[in-house]
Amino acid sequence: MQIAVYGKGGIGKSTVSANLSAALASLGEKVLQIGCDPKHDSTRLLHHGQKVRTVLDYILNTPPDEQRASDILMEGYLGIGCIEAGGPRPGKGCAGRGILTSFDFLNEHSVLKPYSTVVYDVLGDVVCGGFAVPVRPQYAQAIFLVTSGEAMAIYAANNILCGIRNLDPEGKRIAGIIYNSRGAGDEKEKVYDFAKAVGLPVCASIPRSENFLKAERKAQTLIEMDTGSREAEIFLGLAKDIREGLKLYAASPLSEEQMELFMQGKSTEEVLADTKAKSKEDAEFASFGDCESCSNGSAAGHGMPEKGSSLPGTKDEEKEEKNEIRPIQKKRALSDPFSRMPLFGCAYRGAVDLAVQVKDAAVLGHAPKSCTSYAANGITSYGRNGLFARGIIYPAFIPQHFDNTDITMEDAIFGGVEHAREKALALAKKGIKDIIAVTACIPGLSGDDLEPLKKELKSMGVDMYIVKTDGVSEGSYNEGMALCYKTLAKEAVKPVNTLDKDSINLVYELSWSLKTQDDHLILEEILRELGIRVNCRFLYDTTMEDINGFLKAPYSLMAREDKLGLEIKEIFEKQYGCRFLEGTLPKGFGESKSFVLELGKLYGKEEEAKKLIEKYTALYEEGLRDLKKMFEGKRVMIFLGGPCEWLEELADDLSLDVIASFRPQKDSRKEPGWNHRYSANWKDDVKTFLDDIKRLDPDMVLSSEPAVLSDMDSAGKKGGIFIGRDIGAGFLSALDEANKWQGLLGRELKGRWKNDRRVFEKHYC
Amino acid sequence: MTEEYLRNTTADYITGVISALNGIKDSVVLINGPTGCKTYYGFETGQSVIDVQKLWGLRGDLKIKGALDDELLRSQFYMGSAEVPSTNLRYEDFIFGTVDQLKKALSDITAAHDYALIGVVQAPGTSLLSEVIEPEVKAVSLDSGVPYVLIESPVFSDNMLRGYDETIFKILKSLSEEGILNEKVGKKQRSVNLFGLGSRDLYVDGDLEEISRLLSLCGIEINCAPGAYCSLDELKDIFKADVNIYLSPEKCAKTREYMESVSSIPSFEMKALPIGPDLTESFVRGICSLLGADPGKAIEDIELARSRIFYQMARRTGGRGFTKEFRYAAEGEGSFLAGLADYLSGYLGMPPKAFNPLYTDRENKSDQEHYAKSKEEDFLWDMLEELGCSDALSKDISKVKDVMLFGSANTIAHVLSYSGNIYGVETAYPSSGYINVIPKTLLGTKGSLYILEQVLNGRRLLKAWD
């Protein structure tokens, strides 16, 4: 038999639990009491105040292969086994997680096995999943609620019933109420009224008595101190009832409205008559469990103790009954699949992806290994693919110093700052001068604070930048990138003594694309011809030294510009007075020409700029001449997922006849912000476009969304061309794109492989 | 000590959990966590394995039965990739609970696609909540008729192989407790269960094909290979086999313990994977001896491979074997390294330069402790000591030069970033992205020949001939 004792904090659960354990033991039961309160004082009266070693403390300090159950098991009065789960220090970690970990330990070591009765003394309330562990079906078969007649104690008791109902809507596992008197006014009546309202018996009524205090001073239970006392008799009676088999009841708590009526002193009948409130509450419960069986259970269970079952329970019969009435399985409609737009990636990874771009800094992930392995492999995937596809090693995607604290379960429970400190000091010892610490969800949830460590490292001459992508609150990959960009922009840029007048900074390059380096080489070629060098790439294949010296360059260029880009730009402008060029990294002829003209003007290199433009104009016009022979006058339809200025310019220059240009609709409520395929409007948008193809019969279809092209067959049109919205940098990039179209236009080779669908289905479906 | 970067790229416990669940054909693994936790795990596994549910977005003539529902694929739970959906949790779910999202996801997933098994895995952050979610998972399972396995704790920062092993054990135990596994009657004659191959093995399909081929030459059939894309029906009949084979014991300890506790099926374990003709022959003879089968045809097959190896070695090395300068380095689990060392060093006579056993307790050791013997590597150490090559275990693989390097593409790329003279042979995920269409293997006779082909060509590219 396993028994859980729940109740409001300070109500006397531990005293009740200990006396109950002692009474059961005196009747011959082999009893184990497990205290589930970080205060670890539940079993004190049984073991007479021995020094306690809690399960969690033990797990934390003992290597797994040296752990023995006997090390945490104390023997108390009449051989009662005493265990305290323990927990983190107040304000740290996650105590609920600690309870779960303790129970895992107890199971792994089969600690419960030798005992005929286990009593769980559980902290205050079912405040979180961890403290609900004893209520799980494999643990407590009977649950007692300890309450006095005080309002808060009764509220807590009702709340515990709500918790039990949520966790086990169909179960009948409440033994009843233990009324622990505080000697206040009409409390007895209140407790009995409450018991009646929730359909539970009062199993024991414990009077307020000085004897409890006397026994406590001796670190004993009353059973031990004075077995013949009136109070001891009550516990012995309860223990006998337990041995003989308790009647158990479903949890049937009062709704908020009913509790209000109850506290106002309304009669039980009046409270229960508020069926509207009750049924509303039932509906809420039903939404957490199995609707059908839960509502059946509540109709029968509320205020109807005669429906109670005896121990051992009749679970299996109930299960069979339930299976019989379960409706035949039928396919259901999907819930609104777009009701909550997904976030792309995770913040930790976004931050790490950027942080590793600072090659002379160490990145210290404060995370479980899974997060870091995920991040590390995400970064290196570009490096691996680059090596395979192009035979090039891209330094940007080979992290240099990337260590991780490998947060363990113990760190999650007790806090992992000390672990992070060890790692950071080891990095400092290796001579690392800059550490970018990126903290993941787990330290966020358990409340790790690295700021004191940052100060300690500063005193050793090491700068630590903390990017707090912790707690899932930070959201997506972009949010993590934003935090890393902003932290380094605000904290790592230092004042400089001298300017390098022929230099420029490049800000906000795409960190996760192989194309970034290609674009950079094109930009460098343009800059070189103008006699300008790149001072700092913020943040792509860069160094902390370059970031520290960001202010040396008189101007900066945004590689791309979106909401985050503008925020970063604003930091540089407002905090440091930086000046930025108009626009972004130029793509296509027109943008490149304007960019070079502006550079020439700002850097006093007008003549060089003019020559450069003349050179590229000749190349561009020559390329256009050849392409026009094929494309001039072609009727084109375009489907674009976003802005694409270069295409408009190219279409003009090639004299294409753009008969329709289509952009998917935006829905601010459901806009995922990164891929139209996941928007609710996608299907309608595609259908409209395909209908237009049928109607207008174009010569060419260009789309930035490959999925549209796979649908074109249904519009009776083949040979659509995929275009990347984001082409390469420089004067000739749009021309390069159009050159690729040449080979595709007019080709409609279907491929006979499609005829083998039947064979595939035969073998694999 | 091997560099932090290389340690960080090895997979962890939760990856092992997911790969074990993914290794059941037509299963779905739902991560109860934010989408960020989902996006990585699906990238790497089973790239060459044919899996119909990964066909999506196909229309018209190509609409395949069994392909994933397009609307479901575009939903918040799948977010565009068929592998490993998540419940798409947000901050508020971590305060108020995850059950609503979980129910919605399970309901949509089971409504729109016929899966054989539902695996629900708590993400690291979600596991901290210690919520009771089993009743919800169970209810959906009962409703849909699809069995489930729930993994409540991803055991932070622990070993991938342990995650894999404990999950295979959990799958078997859960299905057994639910009465889904068939009774131990009606045994299949000369059939074996094969444990230790997993969906995160680079060549899982080729490995399975080669082991099946060799055993079928002896008249032995593979009954079930848990974790290597076996079907639920095969799992149901797992107790009908005559022998349980445990390849990669580091991946099977818990599973073996369980199988031995619930059945009397004899166990056959290989401490080293059957790589190279000698270990392949030991493997075949060992199994045949247990089952009373005739290994003749398989031995003949191995002999043919031996002959081919002999010819190539004699012709390419002039009978002298490899020069001492031609060395190799390798990383991987102990049983893989032991198999490779036996073949490359013991059989072909090629000295090793560095070994980096992965997924052992040495990964988190300090500099001094890192090269101390790890308890998972006893067999490997003994073998290398016998070959006189145990010094390779104390060399840092991230610093090797002028070698053939057997490992993941991460390690190959990392070493190549400072040494141009490396010939890399991919033996594990993460890969370079090369798409394997022909099933490949490193095991058995086919694997022996494939490895030799790499060695001989690598030797030429490294200019390491005489």
Coordinates of C-alpha atoms in Angstrom, one line a residue, chain A residues 65 94 96-98 100 104 128-133 136-138 166-169 286-291 319 322-323 326-346 349 367-378 380-381 383-389 393 397-409 412-413 423 427 430 441-442 445-446 471-473 674 676-680 682-683 707 710-711 713 750 753-754 757 760-761 764-765, chain B residues 1 3-5 7-12 14-15 25 34-37 39-41 43-44 50-52 55-57 59-66 69-77 79-81 87-94 96 99-101 103-104 106-114 124-133 135-136 138-140 142-146 152-158 178 200 363-364 367 375 408-410 412-414 416-417 430-435:
Chain A
D65 CA 28.7 3.6 -9.8
C94 CA 13.7 23.3 -10.1
G96 CA 9.9 19.6 -8.8
R97 CA 12.5 18.2 -11.1
G98 CA 14.4 17.2 -8.0
L100 CA 11.3 13.3 -10.1
D104 CA 14.0 7.7 -10.4
C128 CA 4.1 21.6 -10.5
G129 CA 4.6 18.3 -12.2
G130 CA 7.4 17.3 -9.9
F131 CA 5.3 17.6 -6.7
A132 CA 2.6 15.6 -8.5
V133 CA 4.9 12.6 -8.9
R136 CA 1.1 9.2 -10.5
P137 CA -0.7 5.9 -10.8
Q138 CA 2.4 3.8 -10.1
N166 CA -6.4 16.7 -13.8
L167 CA -3.7 14.1 -13.4
D168 CA -6.0 11.1 -13.1
P169 CA -9.5 12.1 -14.2
A286 CA -12.5 17.5 -19.7
S287 CA -10.3 19.4 -21.9
F288 CA -7.3 18.1 -20.1
G289 CA -8.3 14.5 -20.1
D290 CA -10.4 12.1 -22.1
C291 CA -13.6 14.1 -22.7
K319 CA -10.4 -0.1 -18.1
K322 CA -13.9 2.0 -20.8
N323 CA -12.6 0.1 -23.8
R326 CA -14.9 3.8 -26.6
P327 CA -16.2 4.8 -30.0
I328 CA -14.9 3.1 -33.1
Q329 CA -11.8 4.9 -34.3
K330 CA -12.6 7.4 -37.0
K331 CA -10.5 9.9 -38.9
R332 CA -10.8 13.5 -37.6
A333 CA -10.3 16.7 -39.4
L334 CA -7.0 18.5 -38.7
S335 CA -7.1 21.2 -36.1
D336 CA -6.3 24.6 -37.5
P337 CA -2.8 23.8 -38.5
F338 CA -1.9 27.4 -38.6
S339 CA -3.2 28.4 -35.3
R340 CA 0.2 29.0 -33.9
M341 CA 2.9 29.9 -36.4
P342 CA 6.1 27.9 -35.8
L343 CA 9.3 29.7 -34.9
F344 CA 12.3 28.9 -37.1
G345 CA 15.1 27.2 -35.2
C346 CA 16.0 28.1 -31.7
R349 CA 21.6 28.1 -32.1
A367 CA 23.7 24.1 -22.2
P368 CA 23.1 20.4 -22.3
K369 CA 25.2 18.6 -24.8
S370 CA 22.2 18.0 -27.1
C371 CA 21.8 21.8 -27.7
T372 CA 25.5 22.2 -28.5
S373 CA 25.8 19.2 -30.6
Y374 CA 22.8 20.5 -32.5
A375 CA 24.3 23.9 -32.9
A376 CA 27.8 22.6 -33.7
N377 CA 26.5 20.3 -36.4
G378 CA 24.3 23.0 -37.8
T380 CA 29.6 22.7 -39.6
S381 CA 27.0 21.4 -42.1
G383 CA 31.5 23.6 -43.9
R384 CA 31.0 19.9 -44.7
N385 CA 28.8 20.7 -47.7
G386 CA 31.2 23.3 -48.9
L387 CA 34.0 20.8 -48.8
F388 CA 32.0 18.2 -50.6
A389 CA 30.3 20.3 -53.2
I393 CA 37.2 24.6 -46.6
F397 CA 32.0 27.2 -40.6
I398 CA 34.8 25.5 -38.7
P399 CA 34.5 26.7 -35.1
Q400 CA 37.9 27.4 -33.4
H401 CA 37.2 27.5 -29.6
F402 CA 33.8 26.1 -28.9
D403 CA 33.4 24.5 -25.5
N404 CA 30.3 23.5 -23.6
T405 CA 29.4 23.1 -20.0
D406 CA 27.4 19.9 -20.8
I407 CA 24.7 20.6 -18.3
T408 CA 23.6 17.6 -16.4
M409 CA 20.4 16.8 -14.6
A412 CA 19.4 21.6 -13.9
I413 CA 18.2 20.9 -10.4
K423 CA 35.0 25.7 -17.9
L427 CA 39.6 28.7 -21.1
K430 CA 44.6 28.5 -22.0
C441 CA 16.9 27.1 -22.1
I442 CA 17.9 24.9 -19.2
L445 CA 14.6 27.7 -16.5
S446 CA 16.7 26.9 -13.5
G471 CA 14.3 30.2 -21.2
V472 CA 12.3 29.5 -24.2
S473 CA 11.1 33.0 -24.0
W674 CA 10.2 33.3 -43.4
H676 CA 5.2 31.5 -47.5
R677 CA 4.6 27.7 -47.8
Y678 CA 3.6 27.7 -44.2
S679 CA 1.1 30.5 -44.4
A680 CA -2.6 29.8 -44.3
W682 CA -0.6 29.5 -49.6
K683 CA -3.1 27.2 -51.2
A707 CA 6.8 24.3 -54.9
S710 CA 5.8 21.4 -59.1
D711 CA 2.1 22.4 -59.4
D713 CA 1.6 20.3 -64.5
K750 CA 9.5 14.8 -68.6
W753 CA 11.2 7.5 -64.4
K754 CA 7.8 8.9 -63.5
R757 CA 5.5 4.9 -59.7
F760 CA 7.8 1.8 -56.4
E761 CA 4.4 1.3 -54.8
Y764 CA 7.8 0.1 -50.8
C765 CA 4.2 1.2 -50.1
Chain B
M1 CA 42.6 16.0 -25.2
E3 CA 39.5 19.5 -29.2
E4 CA 36.3 20.9 -27.8
Y5 CA 34.9 21.4 -31.2
R7 CA 33.7 16.6 -28.8
N8 CA 30.7 19.0 -29.3
T9 CA 29.8 17.5 -32.6
T10 CA 29.2 14.0 -31.3
A11 CA 25.6 13.2 -30.7
D12 CA 24.1 12.9 -27.3
I14 CA 18.4 12.4 -27.0
T15 CA 19.7 11.8 -30.5
K25 CA 9.5 1.6 -39.8
P34 CA 9.8 24.0 -29.1
T35 CA 10.4 23.8 -32.8
G36 CA 14.1 24.6 -32.2
C37 CA 14.5 21.2 -30.6
T39 CA 15.0 21.1 -36.5
Y40 CA 18.2 19.3 -36.0
Y41 CA 17.4 15.7 -35.2
F43 CA 18.7 16.1 -40.7
E44 CA 21.1 13.3 -40.4
I50 CA 13.7 4.4 -48.7
D51 CA 11.0 5.9 -46.5
V52 CA 7.7 6.7 -48.2
L55 CA 7.8 11.8 -50.1
W56 CA 5.6 14.9 -49.8
G57 CA 4.5 17.7 -51.9
R59 CA 0.9 15.8 -56.8
G60 CA -0.8 14.6 -60.0
D61 CA 0.9 11.6 -61.5
L62 CA 3.3 11.4 -58.6
K63 CA 0.8 11.3 -55.8
I64 CA 2.1 8.3 -53.8
K65 CA 0.0 6.4 -51.3
G66 CA 1.6 6.7 -47.9
D69 CA -0.3 14.8 -46.0
D70 CA 0.8 18.1 -47.4
E71 CA -1.3 20.2 -45.0
L72 CA 0.0 18.3 -42.0
L73 CA 3.5 18.8 -43.3
R74 CA 3.0 22.5 -43.5
S75 CA 1.5 22.6 -40.1
Q76 CA 3.0 24.1 -37.0
F77 CA 4.1 20.7 -35.8
M79 CA 7.1 22.9 -40.2
G80 CA 8.0 21.5 -43.6
S81 CA 10.1 18.5 -42.8
T87 CA 4.6 20.3 -30.3
N88 CA 5.8 23.8 -31.1
L89 CA 5.8 25.0 -27.5
R90 CA 6.2 28.5 -26.4
Y91 CA 7.2 30.2 -23.2
E92 CA 3.7 30.2 -21.8
D93 CA 3.5 26.5 -22.1
F94 CA 6.4 26.2 -19.8
F96 CA 0.9 26.6 -17.7
V99 CA -0.7 19.2 -22.5
D100 CA -3.0 21.2 -24.8
Q101 CA -0.4 21.5 -27.5
K103 CA -3.0 16.7 -27.5
K104 CA -3.5 18.9 -30.5
L106 CA -1.1 13.9 -31.4
S107 CA -4.6 14.3 -32.6
D108 CA -3.5 15.9 -35.9
I109 CA -0.7 13.5 -36.5
T110 CA -2.7 10.4 -36.0
A111 CA -5.6 11.7 -37.9
A112 CA -3.7 12.6 -41.0
H113 CA -1.2 9.8 -41.4
D114 CA -1.2 6.1 -40.6
P124 CA 15.3 18.7 -22.3
G125 CA 13.5 21.9 -21.2
T126 CA 10.1 20.3 -21.1
S127 CA 11.3 17.4 -19.1
L128 CA 12.1 19.8 -16.3
L129 CA 8.4 20.5 -15.8
S130 CA 7.9 16.8 -14.8
E131 CA 4.4 17.0 -16.1
V132 CA 2.3 13.9 -16.3
I133 CA 1.6 13.5 -20.0
P135 CA -2.6 9.8 -19.9
E136 CA -2.9 12.1 -22.9
K138 CA -2.3 6.8 -24.0
A139 CA -5.7 8.2 -24.8
V140 CA -4.6 9.1 -28.3
L142 CA -6.2 4.0 -27.6
D143 CA -8.3 6.2 -29.9
S144 CA -6.1 5.7 -32.9
G145 CA -5.1 2.1 -32.3
V146 CA -1.4 3.1 -32.7
E152 CA 10.0 11.2 -20.2
S153 CA 13.6 12.3 -19.6
P154 CA 16.2 12.9 -22.3
V155 CA 19.0 12.5 -19.7
F156 CA 21.0 15.6 -20.4
S157 CA 24.5 15.5 -21.8
D158 CA 24.7 11.7 -21.8
E178 CA 0.8 -3.6 -23.5
R200 CA 21.9 6.8 -37.3
E363 CA 35.0 12.4 -23.7
N364 CA 34.5 14.5 -20.6
D367 CA 43.8 16.4 -20.5
K375 CA 35.8 0.7 -19.3
S408 CA 32.6 11.7 -39.7
A409 CA 32.7 14.5 -42.2
N410 CA 33.2 16.9 -39.3
I412 CA 37.6 15.1 -41.9
A413 CA 36.8 18.8 -42.6
H414 CA 38.4 19.9 -39.3
L416 CA 41.7 19.1 -43.6
S417 CA 41.5 22.7 -42.4
P430 CA 27.4 13.8 -39.8
S431 CA 28.1 13.3 -43.4
S432 CA 29.4 15.6 -46.1
G433 CA 26.0 15.4 -47.8
Y434 CA 27.1 12.9 -50.4
I435 CA 23.9 11.0 -51.4

